[in-house]
Amino acid sequence: MEYIKYRFYQKANKCAKEFQRLKSEHADVVLGEVKLGQVLTGMKGIPLLVTDTSKLDPEEGIRFKGYTIPELQQKLPKINPDGEPIPEGLLYLMLIGEIPSQEDALNLSRDLATRAHVPQHTFDVIDAMPKTSKPMTQFSAAILSMATESTFQKAYRAGVNKKYFWDATYEDVMNLIARLPRVAAYIYRRQFHNGNHIEPNPRLDWAGNLAHMMGFDSEDIRRLFRLYMIIHADHEGGNVSAHTAHLVGSALSNPYYCYSAAMNGLAGPLHGLANQDVIFWIFEMIEELDTDTPTDEQVAEYCKNTLESGRVIPGYGHAVLRKTDPRFTAQQEFADKYIKDDKMVNLANQLYRVVPPILGSVGKIKNPWPNVDAYSGSLLYHYGIKEYTFYTVMFGVSRALGVLASLVNDRIYGMPIERPTSHPLSWFKEQAEGKGSDC
């Protein structure tokens, strides 16, 4: 068994035994009450999922296996000592639960490079779609098309014992993670660069190779891609894309099915599409104000008009967080360090000054602070990736790291099919008021 895979099995198998023990010995333990408001507002805060890769705290933000983003920036292996960590190190951490050595991270990087071959029919599927197709439509379809290569699907049909489901799932997961940069870059070059494709460079790291295949070879942009891929990699298990992959996977669908479904969720404007909505909204503001260097007063007035029209200010607020998103802060610090006097970056910083006080004055808004999407597009735009309809695809490449690592855990834990109970609205009315309704 390959070294990293064996390390994962050693660690995860102990956790799988603990999972089964808890299920057997403590099934009756009450975790908390469920309130009607939680059910009717998207199951907010109900502890329903086991996700070992990361945890989101409302006040502290995201931790990956217990580590904050600043800690990861300090501890994970890097290509250059003054640069950003490579995402392969984070994948290793989420799989095994330990900060990898430089050698471990580079071994994983080389392993992904050997797995990165994309079948020709996947390119054919992309090329068969109209160029007017949204990049996320092409991305989801391309992932689905690779299900023909599923190791898990073949093993299941061959009758493999369920205790080995994790093994075939691991192979699919690593193959899919390895292929996603190639697929994403192919879509980018097809749609925005007349199909002038760039072959992968297996000597580059996973994120650096994505930048290369998209046509960006400076060390500056590779540094940004590494940061981008790390901070977008996971956000515990309850967000739409992660939960979708888990739910579909609970039916023993192969990882390609699971992640294609997850990307259909990520493509929604209340989830991953928000990163391009931010840039679109900023351009609308620039056009209406007729300046790309507005005053704080002009920005405030535009924000108030946006809210009064019944729209939201994209990039602000979060379903869980109640503070400035640490992922926003990491990007802001990156800009402070490497970017001087860029208009889009300046606007992102200006919105951070202006928007929270306005949202804070609106009583119904619990979180007036920016999330990761409020900054990411400005950085990408600065480095020449101005096709903001592609931003969510980049998000999708990154999110695979955490979501698919979790899927392997699901299989090694032997998690059952997810099947919560549902009731008609009249049942909830009866619970709340003692009488039903005609609904």
Coordinates of N, CA, C and O in Angstrom, one line a residue, residues 269-271 273-279 281-282 312-318 321 323-325 327-328 331 348 351-352 355-356 359 367-377:
P269 N -26.0 31.2 -6.1 CA -25.6 32.5 -5.6 C -25.6 32.6 -4.1 O -24.9 33.6 -3.6
L270 N -26.2 31.8 -3.3 CA -26.1 31.8 -1.9 C -24.9 31.0 -1.4 O -24.7 30.9 -0.2
H271 N -24.1 30.4 -2.3 CA -23.0 29.7 -1.9 C -21.8 30.2 -2.8 O -21.4 31.3 -2.7
L273 N -21.2 30.9 -5.9 CA -21.4 32.0 -6.9 C -21.2 33.4 -6.4 O -21.0 34.3 -7.1
A274 N -21.3 33.5 -5.1 CA -21.1 34.8 -4.4 C -19.8 35.5 -4.8 O -19.8 36.7 -4.8
N275 N -18.8 34.7 -5.0 CA -17.5 35.4 -5.3 C -17.5 36.2 -6.6 O -16.8 37.2 -6.7
Q276 N -18.3 35.7 -7.6 CA -18.4 36.5 -8.8 C -19.4 37.6 -8.7 O -19.4 38.6 -9.3
D277 N -20.5 37.3 -7.8 CA -21.5 38.4 -7.6 C -20.8 39.6 -7.0 O -21.3 40.7 -7.3
V278 N -19.8 39.4 -6.1 CA -19.1 40.6 -5.5 C -18.5 41.5 -6.6 O -18.7 42.7 -6.6
I279 N -17.8 40.9 -7.5 CA -17.2 41.7 -8.6 C -18.2 42.3 -9.5 O -18.1 43.5 -9.9
W281 N -21.2 43.2 -8.7 CA -21.8 44.3 -7.9 C -20.9 45.5 -7.9 O -21.3 46.7 -8.0
I282 N -19.6 45.3 -7.7 CA -18.6 46.4 -7.7 C -18.6 47.1 -9.0 O -18.6 48.4 -9.1
V312 N -29.1 42.3 -1.5 CA -28.0 42.2 -0.4 C -26.7 42.8 -1.0 O -26.6 43.0 -2.2
I313 N -25.8 43.1 0.0 CA -24.5 43.5 -0.4 C -23.6 42.3 -0.5 O -23.3 41.7 0.6
P314 N -23.3 41.8 -1.7 CA -22.6 40.5 -1.7 C -21.2 40.5 -1.1 O -20.5 41.5 -1.1
G315 N -20.9 39.4 -0.4 CA -19.6 39.3 0.2 C -19.7 39.6 1.7 O -18.7 39.5 2.4
Y316 N -20.9 40.0 2.2 CA -21.0 40.4 3.6 C -22.1 39.6 4.2 O -23.1 39.3 3.6
G317 N -21.8 39.1 5.4 CA -22.7 38.2 6.2 C -22.3 36.8 6.0 O -21.6 36.4 5.0
H318 N -22.7 35.9 6.9 CA -22.4 34.5 6.8 C -23.4 33.8 7.7 O -23.8 34.3 8.8
L321 N -20.6 32.5 10.8 CA -19.7 33.4 11.4 C -20.4 34.7 12.0 O -21.3 35.2 11.4
K323 N -18.1 37.3 12.9 CA -17.0 38.2 13.0 C -16.4 38.2 11.6 O -16.9 37.5 10.7
T324 N -15.4 39.1 11.4 CA -14.7 39.1 10.1 C -14.1 37.8 9.8 O -13.4 37.2 10.6
D325 N -14.4 37.2 8.6 CA -13.9 35.9 8.2 C -12.4 35.9 8.2 O -11.8 36.7 7.5
R327 N -10.6 34.1 6.6 CA -10.1 34.0 5.2 C -10.1 35.3 4.5 O -9.2 35.5 3.6
F328 N -11.0 36.2 4.8 CA -10.9 37.6 4.3 C -9.6 38.2 4.8 O -8.9 38.9 4.1
Q331 N -6.5 37.2 3.0 CA -6.3 37.8 1.7 C -6.0 39.3 1.8 O -5.2 39.8 1.0
A348 N -12.1 47.0 -2.3 CA -12.4 46.0 -1.3 C -12.1 46.5 0.1 O -12.9 46.2 1.0
L351 N -14.8 49.1 1.0 CA -16.1 48.5 1.4 C -16.0 47.9 2.8 O -17.0 48.0 3.6
Y352 N -14.8 47.4 3.2 CA -14.6 46.9 4.6 C -14.8 48.0 5.6 O -15.3 47.8 6.7
V355 N -19.1 49.3 4.8 CA -20.3 48.4 4.8 C -20.7 47.9 6.2 O -21.9 48.0 6.6
P356 N -19.8 47.4 7.1 CA -20.2 46.9 8.4 C -21.0 47.9 9.2 O -22.1 47.5 9.8
L359 N -24.6 47.9 7.7 CA -25.3 46.7 8.0 C -25.6 46.5 9.5 O -26.7 46.0 9.9
N367 N -24.8 39.4 11.2 CA -23.4 39.5 10.9 C -23.1 40.5 9.8 O -23.3 40.2 8.7
P368 N -22.6 41.7 10.2 CA -22.3 42.7 9.2 C -20.9 42.6 8.6 O -20.5 43.5 7.8
W369 N -20.2 41.5 8.9 CA -18.8 41.5 8.6 C -18.6 40.7 7.2 O -19.4 39.9 6.8
P370 N -17.4 41.0 6.6 CA -17.2 40.3 5.3 C -16.8 38.9 5.4 O -16.3 38.4 6.4
N371 N -17.1 38.1 4.4 CA -16.7 36.7 4.3 C -15.6 36.6 3.2 O -15.2 37.6 2.7
V372 N -15.2 35.4 2.9 CA -14.1 35.2 2.0 C -14.3 35.8 0.6 O -13.4 36.3 0.0
D373 N -15.6 35.8 0.2 CA -15.9 36.3 -1.2 C -15.7 37.8 -1.3 O -15.5 38.3 -2.5
A374 N -15.7 38.5 -0.2 CA -15.5 40.0 -0.3 C -14.2 40.4 -0.8 O -14.0 41.6 -1.2
Y375 N -13.2 39.5 -0.8 CA -11.8 39.9 -1.2 C -11.3 39.1 -2.4 O -10.4 39.6 -3.1
S376 N -11.7 37.9 -2.5 CA -11.0 37.0 -3.4 C -11.0 37.5 -4.9 O -10.0 37.4 -5.6
G377 N -12.1 38.0 -5.3 CA -12.2 38.4 -6.7 C -11.3 39.6 -7.0 O -10.7 39.7 -8.1

